[in-house]
Each structure stands twice: as structure tokens, then as C-alpha cells.
Amino acid sequence: MHRYVARANVDHYLEILKDTNLTTQRRSTTIALLIAEFDKLGEDGEHLEFAETKVAGSRQLVAQAASRRDSLALGTSEREDAERRLIHLENVHTVLDDFCHRLRHRIGSRPA
């Protein structure tokens, strides 16, 4: 049950982080809560697989946002909004990717 709740919380925090209108404080708090939930999952391959799935989904969102931005005319407000969204999603992706790297390292450095 504990794992289910932690995974549901991860999904919830990722949904919150998709909002580009978050204040800096709320984004920081949500990222801290997200990392805390990932940490609750522990350090085994099953949890790494879950985290890697989230990173892959994040990577896809970044690619879609980049494609959308690139489809818009330079100098337009729509392009500027799309650029802000892309930067926001790239920052969230970096947080997720960094967490996965740390988890891989912890799993790899455990005594056999």
C-alpha cells in the first residue's frame, strides 16, 4: 500500500508541475515533495523502472513542447509562451533525470 500511495503522489506532483503558472515558491515546494515521494520508494530495480518511466514521459513532453514552439512564428506572443512552457518542462525533466541518475548510482553502489 505504501508504494501505491507514493507512486500516486509522484503522479499528482508531476501533474501540478505541468502548470507553467506556478509561483517559484510553489514549484520549489512541489519539487521537494516529488523528490521526497521518490525517496520513499526505496532503492530497488522496480522503483528505478518506475522513475525511468516518468523520465521517458517527461522527455516526450519536452519534445512535444519543442515541436510546438518551433512551429510558431518568431516574435509572436504565442512563440514566447511556448518557449516559457518548454523551459519549464525542461527544468522538470532535469529534476526527474537527476533523481534517476542518483537512484541508479545508489543501486549500483550497494554491497552485493
mmCIF file of N, CA, C and O in Angstrom:
data_model
loop_
_atom_site.group_PDB
_atom_site.id
_atom_site.type_symbol
_atom_site.label_atom_id
_atom_site.label_comp_id
_atom_site.label_asym_id
_atom_site.label_seq_id
_atom_site.Cartn_x
_atom_site.Cartn_y
_atom_site.Cartn_z
ATOM 1 N N MET A 1 0.817 -1.184 0.000
ATOM 2 C CA MET A 1 0.000 0.000 0.000
ATOM 3 C C MET A 1 0.867 1.257 0.000
ATOM 4 O O MET A 1 0.560 2.223 -0.693
ATOM 5 N N HIS A 2 1.954 1.231 0.772
ATOM 6 C CA HIS A 2 2.860 2.375 0.872
ATOM 7 C C HIS A 2 3.381 2.772 -0.513
ATOM 8 O O HIS A 2 3.414 3.951 -0.862
ATOM 9 N N ARG A 3 3.784 1.778 -1.320
ATOM 10 C CA ARG A 3 4.302 2.055 -2.660
ATOM 11 C C ARG A 3 3.231 2.677 -3.538
ATOM 12 O O ARG A 3 3.500 3.580 -4.312
ATOM 13 N N TYR A 4 2.018 2.173 -3.434
ATOM 14 C CA TYR A 4 0.926 2.686 -4.253
ATOM 15 C C TYR A 4 0.691 4.167 -3.954
ATOM 16 O O TYR A 4 0.538 4.978 -4.858
ATOM 17 N N VAL A 5 0.676 4.511 -2.681
ATOM 18 C CA VAL A 5 0.448 5.901 -2.285
ATOM 19 C C VAL A 5 1.603 6.785 -2.771
ATOM 20 O O VAL A 5 1.377 7.876 -3.311
ATOM 21 N N ALA A 6 2.835 6.328 -2.601
ATOM 22 C CA ALA A 6 3.992 7.113 -3.044
ATOM 23 C C ALA A 6 3.944 7.323 -4.556
ATOM 24 O O ALA A 6 4.183 8.432 -5.045
ATOM 25 N N ARG A 7 3.615 6.290 -5.304
ATOM 26 C CA ARG A 7 3.535 6.421 -6.764
ATOM 27 C C ARG A 7 2.389 7.349 -7.172
ATOM 28 O O ARG A 7 2.535 8.151 -8.091
ATOM 29 N N ALA A 8 1.267 7.254 -6.490
ATOM 30 C CA ALA A 8 0.140 8.154 -6.776
ATOM 31 C C ALA A 8 0.531 9.599 -6.473
ATOM 32 O O ALA A 8 0.175 10.513 -7.232
ATOM 33 N N ASN A 9 1.265 9.802 -5.395
ATOM 34 C CA ASN A 9 1.725 11.150 -5.066
ATOM 35 C C ASN A 9 2.701 11.679 -6.112
ATOM 36 O O ASN A 9 2.646 12.853 -6.483
ATOM 37 N N VAL A 10 3.597 10.823 -6.608
ATOM 38 C CA VAL A 10 4.516 11.221 -7.678
ATOM 39 C C VAL A 10 3.713 11.708 -8.882
ATOM 40 O O VAL A 10 3.972 12.788 -9.430
ATOM 41 N N ASP A 11 2.734 10.920 -9.291
ATOM 42 C CA ASP A 11 1.899 11.312 -10.433
ATOM 43 C C ASP A 11 1.191 12.642 -10.170
ATOM 44 O O ASP A 11 1.120 13.507 -11.052
ATOM 45 N N HIS A 12 0.681 12.810 -8.956
ATOM 46 C CA HIS A 12 -0.021 14.046 -8.592
ATOM 47 C C HIS A 12 0.917 15.251 -8.681
ATOM 48 O O HIS A 12 0.569 16.294 -9.264
ATOM 49 N N TYR A 13 2.119 15.131 -8.119
ATOM 50 C CA TYR A 13 3.064 16.247 -8.142
ATOM 51 C C TYR A 13 3.531 16.554 -9.561
ATOM 52 O O TYR A 13 3.723 17.723 -9.915
ATOM 53 N N LEU A 14 3.679 15.532 -10.387
ATOM 54 C CA LEU A 14 4.057 15.774 -11.781
ATOM 55 C C LEU A 14 2.958 16.536 -12.524
ATOM 56 O O LEU A 14 3.249 17.399 -13.353
ATOM 57 N N GLU A 15 1.718 16.227 -12.210
ATOM 58 C CA GLU A 15 0.605 16.971 -12.822
ATOM 59 C C GLU A 15 0.647 18.438 -12.389
ATOM 60 O O GLU A 15 0.447 19.333 -13.204
ATOM 61 N N ILE A 16 0.899 18.675 -11.123
ATOM 62 C CA ILE A 16 0.992 20.055 -10.629
ATOM 63 C C ILE A 16 2.115 20.796 -11.351
ATOM 64 O O ILE A 16 1.960 21.944 -11.753
ATOM 65 N N LEU A 17 3.250 20.113 -11.549
ATOM 66 C CA LEU A 17 4.408 20.758 -12.166
ATOM 67 C C LEU A 17 4.211 21.071 -13.648
ATOM 68 O O LEU A 17 4.980 21.836 -14.223
ATOM 69 N N LYS A 18 3.197 20.519 -14.266
ATOM 70 C CA LYS A 18 2.914 20.849 -15.668
ATOM 71 C C LYS A 18 2.367 22.260 -15.818
ATOM 72 O O LYS A 18 2.401 22.833 -16.899
ATOM 73 N N ASP A 19 1.883 22.824 -14.725
ATOM 74 C CA ASP A 19 1.303 24.164 -14.748
ATOM 75 C C ASP A 19 2.424 25.198 -14.829
ATOM 76 O O ASP A 19 3.215 25.348 -13.900
ATOM 77 N N THR A 20 2.487 25.905 -15.937
ATOM 78 C CA THR A 20 3.539 26.907 -16.117
ATOM 79 C C THR A 20 3.277 28.182 -15.322
ATOM 80 O O THR A 20 4.145 29.048 -15.263
ATOM 81 N N ASN A 21 2.125 28.299 -14.719
ATOM 82 C CA ASN A 21 1.799 29.493 -13.936
ATOM 83 C C ASN A 21 2.097 29.336 -12.449
ATOM 84 O O ASN A 21 1.681 30.171 -11.648
ATOM 85 N N LEU A 22 2.810 28.286 -12.079
ATOM 86 C CA LEU A 22 3.170 28.093 -10.672
ATOM 87 C C LEU A 22 4.106 29.205 -10.214
ATOM 88 O O LEU A 22 4.977 29.639 -10.964
ATOM 89 N N THR A 23 3.920 29.622 -8.988
ATOM 90 C CA THR A 23 4.881 30.564 -8.424
ATOM 91 C C THR A 23 6.191 29.816 -8.171
ATOM 92 O O THR A 23 6.214 28.580 -8.080
ATOM 93 N N THR A 24 7.251 30.553 -8.055
ATOM 94 C CA THR A 24 8.558 29.944 -7.777
ATOM 95 C C THR A 24 8.507 29.150 -6.479
ATOM 96 O O THR A 24 9.016 28.026 -6.402
ATOM 97 N N GLN A 25 7.858 29.701 -5.465
ATOM 98 C CA GLN A 25 7.748 29.025 -4.169
ATOM 99 C C GLN A 25 6.975 27.723 -4.294
ATOM 100 O O GLN A 25 7.389 26.689 -3.779
ATOM 101 N N ARG A 26 5.848 27.754 -4.994
ATOM 102 C CA ARG A 26 5.031 26.540 -5.118
ATOM 103 C C ARG A 26 5.761 25.478 -5.944
ATOM 104 O O ARG A 26 5.706 24.293 -5.643
ATOM 105 N N ARG A 27 6.475 25.908 -6.993
ATOM 106 C CA ARG A 27 7.228 24.956 -7.797
ATOM 107 C C ARG A 27 8.330 24.309 -6.960
ATOM 108 O O ARG A 27 8.503 23.093 -6.980
ATOM 109 N N SER A 28 9.047 25.116 -6.195
ATOM 110 C CA SER A 28 10.116 24.575 -5.337
ATOM 111 C C SER A 28 9.563 23.590 -4.323
ATOM 112 O O SER A 28 10.140 22.521 -4.095
ATOM 113 N N THR A 29 8.442 23.957 -3.706
ATOM 114 C CA THR A 29 7.818 23.078 -2.716
ATOM 115 C C THR A 29 7.353 21.779 -3.362
ATOM 116 O O THR A 29 7.576 20.687 -2.816
ATOM 117 N N THR A 30 6.744 21.876 -4.528
ATOM 118 C CA THR A 30 6.245 20.684 -5.219
ATOM 119 C C THR A 30 7.397 19.777 -5.636
ATOM 120 O O THR A 30 7.308 18.554 -5.504
ATOM 121 N N ILE A 31 8.490 20.356 -6.106
ATOM 122 C CA ILE A 31 9.656 19.556 -6.482
ATOM 123 C C ILE A 31 10.224 18.845 -5.253
ATOM 124 O O ILE A 31 10.577 17.665 -5.314
ATOM 125 N N ALA A 32 10.294 19.549 -4.128
ATOM 126 C CA ALA A 32 10.787 18.913 -2.897
ATOM 127 C C ALA A 32 9.881 17.761 -2.482
ATOM 128 O O ALA A 32 10.367 16.682 -2.085
ATOM 129 N N LEU A 33 8.575 17.946 -2.584
ATOM 130 C CA LEU A 33 7.632 16.872 -2.257
ATOM 131 C C LEU A 33 7.763 15.704 -3.232
ATOM 132 O O LEU A 33 7.696 14.536 -2.828
ATOM 133 N N LEU A 34 7.964 16.014 -4.498
ATOM 134 C CA LEU A 34 8.147 14.964 -5.514
ATOM 135 C C LEU A 34 9.372 14.110 -5.192
ATOM 136 O O LEU A 34 9.294 12.875 -5.181
ATOM 137 N N ILE A 35 10.480 14.751 -4.914
ATOM 138 C CA ILE A 35 11.711 14.019 -4.590
ATOM 139 C C ILE A 35 11.530 13.202 -3.315
ATOM 140 O O ILE A 35 11.981 12.052 -3.230
ATOM 141 N N ALA A 36 10.833 13.749 -2.338
ATOM 142 C CA ALA A 36 10.583 13.008 -1.095
ATOM 143 C C ALA A 36 9.768 11.745 -1.381
ATOM 144 O O ALA A 36 10.032 10.687 -0.798
ATOM 145 N N GLU A 37 8.797 11.842 -2.268
ATOM 146 C CA GLU A 37 7.992 10.655 -2.615
ATOM 147 C C GLU A 37 8.834 9.636 -3.370
ATOM 148 O O GLU A 37 8.726 8.435 -3.125
ATOM 149 N N PHE A 38 9.673 10.095 -4.288
ATOM 150 C CA PHE A 38 10.573 9.164 -4.977
ATOM 151 C C PHE A 38 11.480 8.470 -3.965
ATOM 152 O O PHE A 38 11.711 7.268 -4.050
ATOM 153 N N ASP A 39 11.990 9.231 -3.007
ATOM 154 C CA ASP A 39 12.872 8.650 -1.991
ATOM 155 C C ASP A 39 12.161 7.589 -1.158
ATOM 156 O O ASP A 39 12.774 6.604 -0.735
ATOM 157 N N LYS A 40 10.871 7.769 -0.919
ATOM 158 C CA LYS A 40 10.105 6.787 -0.153
ATOM 159 C C LYS A 40 10.016 5.447 -0.874
ATOM 160 O O LYS A 40 9.789 4.418 -0.238
ATOM 161 N N LEU A 41 10.166 5.468 -2.176
ATOM 162 C CA LEU A 41 10.031 4.228 -2.939
ATOM 163 C C LEU A 41 11.177 3.259 -2.691
ATOM 164 O O LEU A 41 11.040 2.075 -2.925
ATOM 165 N N GLY A 42 12.286 3.774 -2.241
ATOM 166 C CA GLY A 42 13.390 2.877 -1.943
ATOM 167 C C GLY A 42 14.392 2.806 -3.073
ATOM 168 O O GLY A 42 14.392 3.620 -3.988
ATOM 169 N N GLU A 43 15.213 1.781 -3.002
ATOM 170 C CA GLU A 43 16.344 1.677 -3.916
ATOM 171 C C GLU A 43 16.409 0.297 -4.561
ATOM 172 O O GLU A 43 17.394 -0.415 -4.431
ATOM 173 N N ASP A 44 15.362 -0.075 -5.275
ATOM 174 C CA ASP A 44 15.460 -1.334 -5.992
ATOM 175 C C ASP A 44 15.080 -1.127 -7.452
ATOM 176 O O ASP A 44 14.600 -0.072 -7.856
ATOM 177 N N GLY A 45 15.315 -2.154 -8.240
ATOM 178 C CA GLY A 45 15.103 -2.068 -9.673
ATOM 179 C C GLY A 45 13.683 -1.730 -10.074
ATOM 180 O O GLY A 45 13.456 -1.026 -11.054
ATOM 181 N N GLU A 46 12.717 -2.208 -9.319
ATOM 182 C CA GLU A 46 11.315 -1.929 -9.642
ATOM 183 C C GLU A 46 11.029 -0.429 -9.537
ATOM 184 O O GLU A 46 10.331 0.144 -10.379
ATOM 185 N N HIS A 47 11.580 0.203 -8.538
ATOM 186 C CA HIS A 47 11.361 1.630 -8.359
ATOM 187 C C HIS A 47 12.151 2.443 -9.375
ATOM 188 O O HIS A 47 11.681 3.479 -9.842
ATOM 189 N N LEU A 48 13.325 1.938 -9.727
ATOM 190 C CA LEU A 48 14.102 2.594 -10.767
ATOM 191 C C LEU A 48 13.333 2.544 -12.089
ATOM 192 O O LEU A 48 13.269 3.539 -12.809
ATOM 193 N N GLU A 49 12.728 1.420 -12.372
ATOM 194 C CA GLU A 49 11.936 1.291 -13.596
ATOM 195 C C GLU A 49 10.776 2.294 -13.601
ATOM 196 O O GLU A 49 10.499 2.940 -14.613
ATOM 197 N N PHE A 50 10.103 2.449 -12.469
ATOM 198 C CA PHE A 50 9.016 3.428 -12.343
ATOM 199 C C PHE A 50 9.547 4.839 -12.604
ATOM 200 O O PHE A 50 8.961 5.606 -13.370
ATOM 201 N N ALA A 51 10.669 5.171 -11.979
ATOM 202 C CA ALA A 51 11.254 6.505 -12.155
ATOM 203 C C ALA A 51 11.679 6.727 -13.599
ATOM 204 O O ALA A 51 11.465 7.807 -14.161
ATOM 205 N N GLU A 52 12.252 5.715 -14.224
ATOM 206 C CA GLU A 52 12.673 5.840 -15.620
ATOM 207 C C GLU A 52 11.481 6.015 -16.552
ATOM 208 O O GLU A 52 11.571 6.722 -17.554
ATOM 209 N N THR A 53 10.354 5.402 -16.208
ATOM 210 C CA THR A 53 9.133 5.601 -16.989
ATOM 211 C C THR A 53 8.696 7.055 -16.905
ATOM 212 O O THR A 53 8.271 7.650 -17.904
ATOM 213 N N LYS A 54 8.796 7.641 -15.729
ATOM 214 C CA LYS A 54 8.432 9.049 -15.558
ATOM 215 C C LYS A 54 9.388 9.954 -16.336
ATOM 216 O O LYS A 54 8.973 10.944 -16.937
ATOM 217 N N VAL A 55 10.669 9.613 -16.354
ATOM 218 C CA VAL A 55 11.646 10.386 -17.122
ATOM 219 C C VAL A 55 11.335 10.294 -18.611
ATOM 220 O O VAL A 55 11.381 11.299 -19.327
ATOM 221 N N ALA A 56 10.997 9.107 -19.085
ATOM 222 C CA ALA A 56 10.666 8.930 -20.503
ATOM 223 C C ALA A 56 9.438 9.757 -20.873
ATOM 224 O O ALA A 56 9.404 10.403 -21.934
ATOM 225 N N GLY A 57 8.428 9.768 -20.019
ATOM 226 C CA GLY A 57 7.242 10.577 -20.267
ATOM 227 C C GLY A 57 7.575 12.055 -20.278
ATOM 228 O O GLY A 57 7.068 12.819 -21.117
ATOM 229 N N SER A 58 8.438 12.462 -19.385
ATOM 230 C CA SER A 58 8.871 13.854 -19.318
ATOM 231 C C SER A 58 9.644 14.234 -20.581
ATOM 232 O O SER A 58 9.449 15.320 -21.132
ATOM 233 N N ARG A 59 10.500 13.340 -21.029
ATOM 234 C CA ARG A 59 11.269 13.582 -22.250
ATOM 235 C C ARG A 59 10.326 13.783 -23.439
ATOM 236 O O ARG A 59 10.543 14.652 -24.287
ATOM 237 N N GLN A 60 9.267 12.994 -23.482
ATOM 238 C CA GLN A 60 8.284 13.113 -24.554
ATOM 239 C C GLN A 60 7.564 14.466 -24.493
ATOM 240 O O GLN A 60 7.350 15.113 -25.518
ATOM 241 N N LEU A 61 7.195 14.909 -23.290
ATOM 242 C CA LEU A 61 6.563 16.221 -23.139
ATOM 243 C C LEU A 61 7.486 17.345 -23.606
ATOM 244 O O LEU A 61 7.046 18.301 -24.253
ATOM 245 N N VAL A 62 8.770 17.226 -23.292
ATOM 246 C CA VAL A 62 9.747 18.231 -23.726
ATOM 247 C C VAL A 62 9.833 18.249 -25.253
ATOM 248 O O VAL A 62 9.820 19.323 -25.869
ATOM 249 N N ALA A 63 9.883 17.082 -25.863
ATOM 250 C CA ALA A 63 9.958 17.010 -27.332
ATOM 251 C C ALA A 63 8.712 17.612 -27.976
ATOM 252 O O ALA A 63 8.810 18.346 -28.975
ATOM 253 N N GLN A 64 7.551 17.324 -27.418
ATOM 254 C CA GLN A 64 6.308 17.889 -27.949
ATOM 255 C C GLN A 64 6.289 19.407 -27.801
ATOM 256 O O GLN A 64 5.869 20.128 -28.715
ATOM 257 N N ALA A 65 6.747 19.894 -26.657
ATOM 258 C CA ALA A 65 6.771 21.337 -26.420
ATOM 259 C C ALA A 65 7.760 22.027 -27.364
ATOM 260 O O ALA A 65 7.481 23.123 -27.865
ATOM 261 N N ALA A 66 8.887 21.383 -27.617
ATOM 262 C CA ALA A 66 9.871 21.953 -28.548
ATOM 263 C C ALA A 66 9.302 21.998 -29.960
ATOM 264 O O ALA A 66 9.467 22.993 -30.679
ATOM 265 N N SER A 67 8.621 20.944 -30.344
ATOM 266 C CA SER A 67 7.998 20.902 -31.663
ATOM 267 C C SER A 67 6.936 21.995 -31.805
ATOM 268 O O SER A 67 6.866 22.684 -32.829
ATOM 269 N N ARG A 68 6.153 22.154 -30.780
ATOM 270 C CA ARG A 68 5.116 23.202 -30.799
ATOM 271 C C ARG A 68 5.745 24.578 -30.910
ATOM 272 O O ARG A 68 5.328 25.407 -31.706
ATOM 273 N N ARG A 69 6.774 24.825 -30.086
ATOM 274 C CA ARG A 69 7.458 26.123 -30.131
ATOM 275 C C ARG A 69 8.032 26.382 -31.522
ATOM 276 O O ARG A 69 7.896 27.463 -32.085
ATOM 277 N N ASP A 70 8.661 25.360 -32.102
ATOM 278 C CA ASP A 70 9.289 25.515 -33.410
ATOM 279 C C ASP A 70 8.285 25.745 -34.531
ATOM 280 O O ASP A 70 8.643 26.266 -35.581
ATOM 281 N N SER A 71 7.036 25.365 -34.299
ATOM 282 C CA SER A 71 6.015 25.543 -35.328
ATOM 283 C C SER A 71 5.426 26.953 -35.330
ATOM 284 O O SER A 71 4.698 27.317 -36.248
ATOM 285 N N LEU A 72 5.772 27.742 -34.338
ATOM 286 C CA LEU A 72 5.209 29.083 -34.210
ATOM 287 C C LEU A 72 6.175 30.136 -34.759
ATOM 288 O O LEU A 72 7.397 29.967 -34.689
ATOM 289 N N ALA A 73 5.615 31.198 -35.268
ATOM 290 C CA ALA A 73 6.414 32.263 -35.866
ATOM 291 C C ALA A 73 7.237 32.990 -34.814
ATOM 292 O O ALA A 73 6.759 33.259 -33.705
ATOM 293 N N LEU A 74 8.470 33.327 -35.186
ATOM 294 C CA LEU A 74 9.357 34.084 -34.299
ATOM 295 C C LEU A 74 8.743 35.437 -33.983
ATOM 296 O O LEU A 74 8.098 36.056 -34.832
ATOM 297 N N GLY A 75 8.941 35.886 -32.760
ATOM 298 C CA GLY A 75 8.495 37.209 -32.358
ATOM 299 C C GLY A 75 7.042 37.318 -31.946
ATOM 300 O O GLY A 75 6.590 38.392 -31.570
ATOM 301 N N THR A 76 6.312 36.217 -31.986
ATOM 302 C CA THR A 76 4.909 36.266 -31.593
ATOM 303 C C THR A 76 4.767 35.935 -30.110
ATOM 304 O O THR A 76 5.618 35.279 -29.518
ATOM 305 N N SER A 77 3.677 36.406 -29.531
ATOM 306 C CA SER A 77 3.435 36.108 -28.120
ATOM 307 C C SER A 77 3.195 34.613 -27.921
ATOM 308 O O SER A 77 3.569 34.059 -26.881
ATOM 309 N N GLU A 78 2.611 33.951 -28.911
ATOM 310 C CA GLU A 78 2.390 32.504 -28.814
ATOM 311 C C GLU A 78 3.723 31.755 -28.738
ATOM 312 O O GLU A 78 3.875 30.812 -27.976
ATOM 313 N N ARG A 79 4.684 32.212 -29.525
ATOM 314 C CA ARG A 79 6.008 31.575 -29.501
ATOM 315 C C ARG A 79 6.684 31.817 -28.149
ATOM 316 O O ARG A 79 7.317 30.920 -27.597
ATOM 317 N N GLU A 80 6.559 33.016 -27.624
ATOM 318 C CA GLU A 80 7.149 33.321 -26.322
ATOM 319 C C GLU A 80 6.517 32.464 -25.232
ATOM 320 O O GLU A 80 7.228 31.949 -24.355
ATOM 321 N N ASP A 81 5.210 32.289 -25.277
ATOM 322 C CA ASP A 81 4.530 31.417 -24.310
ATOM 323 C C ASP A 81 5.008 29.980 -24.456
ATOM 324 O O ASP A 81 5.245 29.292 -23.459
ATOM 325 N N ALA A 82 5.139 29.528 -25.692
ATOM 326 C CA ALA A 82 5.605 28.159 -25.946
ATOM 327 C C ALA A 82 7.043 27.981 -25.469
ATOM 328 O O ALA A 82 7.406 26.914 -24.953
ATOM 329 N N GLU A 83 7.853 29.010 -25.616
ATOM 330 C CA GLU A 83 9.246 28.956 -25.147
ATOM 331 C C GLU A 83 9.291 28.852 -23.620
ATOM 332 O O GLU A 83 10.052 28.054 -23.071
ATOM 333 N N ARG A 84 8.451 29.634 -22.939
ATOM 334 C CA ARG A 84 8.384 29.546 -21.468
ATOM 335 C C ARG A 84 7.945 28.156 -21.027
ATOM 336 O O ARG A 84 8.494 27.591 -20.076
ATOM 337 N N ARG A 85 6.949 27.605 -21.708
ATOM 338 C CA ARG A 85 6.478 26.258 -21.372
ATOM 339 C C ARG A 85 7.583 25.236 -21.587
ATOM 340 O O ARG A 85 7.797 24.350 -20.766
ATOM 341 N N LEU A 86 8.307 25.355 -22.681
ATOM 342 C CA LEU A 86 9.401 24.429 -22.963
ATOM 343 C C LEU A 86 10.469 24.501 -21.873
ATOM 344 O O LEU A 86 10.919 23.468 -21.367
ATOM 345 N N ILE A 87 10.866 25.694 -21.515
ATOM 346 C CA ILE A 87 11.881 25.856 -20.464
ATOM 347 C C ILE A 87 11.392 25.250 -19.153
ATOM 348 O O ILE A 87 12.137 24.546 -18.460
ATOM 349 N N HIS A 88 10.146 25.493 -18.836
ATOM 350 C CA HIS A 88 9.555 24.936 -17.620
ATOM 351 C C HIS A 88 9.607 23.404 -17.638
ATOM 352 O O HIS A 88 10.055 22.770 -16.681
ATOM 353 N N LEU A 89 9.184 22.804 -18.751
ATOM 354 C CA LEU A 89 9.177 21.339 -18.855
ATOM 355 C C LEU A 89 10.597 20.776 -18.854
ATOM 356 O O LEU A 89 10.844 19.705 -18.284
ATOM 357 N N GLU A 90 11.538 21.494 -19.454
ATOM 358 C CA GLU A 90 12.938 21.050 -19.420
ATOM 359 C C GLU A 90 13.467 21.051 -17.990
ATOM 360 O O GLU A 90 14.209 20.134 -17.596
ATOM 361 N N ASN A 91 13.086 22.044 -17.209
ATOM 362 C CA ASN A 91 13.534 22.094 -15.807
ATOM 363 C C ASN A 91 12.971 20.929 -14.997
ATOM 364 O O ASN A 91 13.688 20.310 -14.206
ATOM 365 N N VAL A 92 11.702 20.623 -15.204
ATOM 366 C CA VAL A 92 11.095 19.480 -14.508
ATOM 367 C C VAL A 92 11.782 18.185 -14.958
ATOM 368 O O VAL A 92 12.105 17.323 -14.130
ATOM 369 N N HIS A 93 12.038 18.067 -16.250
ATOM 370 C CA HIS A 93 12.710 16.874 -16.768
ATOM 371 C C HIS A 93 14.100 16.719 -16.142
ATOM 372 O O HIS A 93 14.497 15.602 -15.776
ATOM 373 N N THR A 94 14.809 17.802 -15.992
ATOM 374 C CA THR A 94 16.143 17.748 -15.384
ATOM 375 C C THR A 94 16.066 17.219 -13.958
ATOM 376 O O THR A 94 16.894 16.394 -13.549
ATOM 377 N N VAL A 95 15.084 17.668 -13.201
ATOM 378 C CA VAL A 95 14.908 17.179 -11.826
ATOM 379 C C VAL A 95 14.677 15.666 -11.834
ATOM 380 O O VAL A 95 15.302 14.924 -11.075
ATOM 381 N N LEU A 96 13.790 15.203 -12.707
ATOM 382 C CA LEU A 96 13.489 13.771 -12.779
ATOM 383 C C LEU A 96 14.707 12.976 -13.227
ATOM 384 O O LEU A 96 15.020 11.913 -12.666
ATOM 385 N N ASP A 97 15.394 13.472 -14.231
ATOM 386 C CA ASP A 97 16.557 12.765 -14.756
ATOM 387 C C ASP A 97 17.671 12.694 -13.713
ATOM 388 O O ASP A 97 18.302 11.644 -13.536
ATOM 389 N N ASP A 98 17.895 13.784 -12.994
ATOM 390 C CA ASP A 98 18.901 13.789 -11.929
ATOM 391 C C ASP A 98 18.557 12.770 -10.851
ATOM 392 O O ASP A 98 19.434 12.059 -10.346
ATOM 393 N N PHE A 99 17.273 12.697 -10.494
ATOM 394 C CA PHE A 99 16.872 11.726 -9.490
ATOM 395 C C PHE A 99 17.170 10.306 -9.977
ATOM 396 O O PHE A 99 17.685 9.479 -9.224
ATOM 397 N N CYS A 100 16.856 10.017 -11.229
ATOM 398 C CA CYS A 100 17.118 8.676 -11.776
ATOM 399 C C CYS A 100 18.607 8.346 -11.738
ATOM 400 O O CYS A 100 18.985 7.229 -11.394
ATOM 401 N N HIS A 101 19.441 9.322 -12.085
ATOM 402 C CA HIS A 101 20.891 9.092 -12.043
ATOM 403 C C HIS A 101 21.341 8.774 -10.621
ATOM 404 O O HIS A 101 22.140 7.852 -10.412
ATOM 405 N N ARG A 102 20.832 9.523 -9.661
ATOM 406 C CA ARG A 102 21.207 9.256 -8.264
ATOM 407 C C ARG A 102 20.732 7.869 -7.822
ATOM 408 O O ARG A 102 21.445 7.148 -7.129
ATOM 409 N N LEU A 103 19.507 7.511 -8.210
ATOM 410 C CA LEU A 103 18.976 6.205 -7.834
ATOM 411 C C LEU A 103 19.791 5.087 -8.483
ATOM 412 O O LEU A 103 20.119 4.097 -7.829
ATOM 413 N N ARG A 104 20.134 5.245 -9.747
ATOM 414 C CA ARG A 104 20.983 4.237 -10.420
ATOM 415 C C ARG A 104 22.304 4.091 -9.676
ATOM 416 O O ARG A 104 22.789 2.977 -9.487
ATOM 417 N N HIS A 105 22.877 5.213 -9.269
ATOM 418 C CA HIS A 105 24.147 5.178 -8.557
ATOM 419 C C HIS A 105 23.995 4.463 -7.210
ATOM 420 O O HIS A 105 24.843 3.638 -6.850
ATOM 421 N N ARG A 106 22.944 4.779 -6.476
ATOM 422 C CA ARG A 106 22.726 4.122 -5.169
ATOM 423 C C ARG A 106 22.527 2.636 -5.335
ATOM 424 O O ARG A 106 23.040 1.842 -4.549
ATOM 425 N N ILE A 107 21.767 2.245 -6.337
ATOM 426 C CA ILE A 107 21.524 0.809 -6.567
ATOM 427 C C ILE A 107 22.822 0.135 -6.979
ATOM 428 O O ILE A 107 23.153 -0.954 -6.504
ATOM 429 N N GLY A 108 23.586 0.787 -7.833
ATOM 430 C CA GLY A 108 24.847 0.207 -8.324
ATOM 431 C C GLY A 108 25.935 0.145 -7.279
ATOM 432 O O GLY A 108 26.850 -0.682 -7.372
ATOM 433 N N SER A 109 25.894 1.010 -6.278
ATOM 434 C CA SER A 109 26.966 1.052 -5.283
ATOM 435 C C SER A 109 26.645 0.263 -4.007
ATOM 436 O O SER A 109 27.433 0.246 -3.090
ATOM 437 N N ARG A 110 25.472 -0.386 -3.995
ATOM 438 C CA ARG A 110 25.131 -1.212 -2.827
ATOM 439 C C ARG A 110 25.993 -2.458 -2.801
ATOM 440 O O ARG A 110 26.309 -3.027 -3.838
ATOM 441 N N PRO A 111 26.370 -2.892 -1.593
ATOM 442 C CA PRO A 111 27.114 -4.139 -1.496
ATOM 443 C C PRO A 111 26.250 -5.312 -1.986
ATOM 444 O O PRO A 111 25.038 -5.347 -1.770
ATOM 445 N N ALA A 112 26.886 -6.235 -2.639
ATOM 446 C CA ALA A 112 26.156 -7.390 -3.194
ATOM 447 C C ALA A 112 25.739 -8.370 -2.148
ATOM 448 O O ALA A 112 26.124 -8.477 -1.083
#
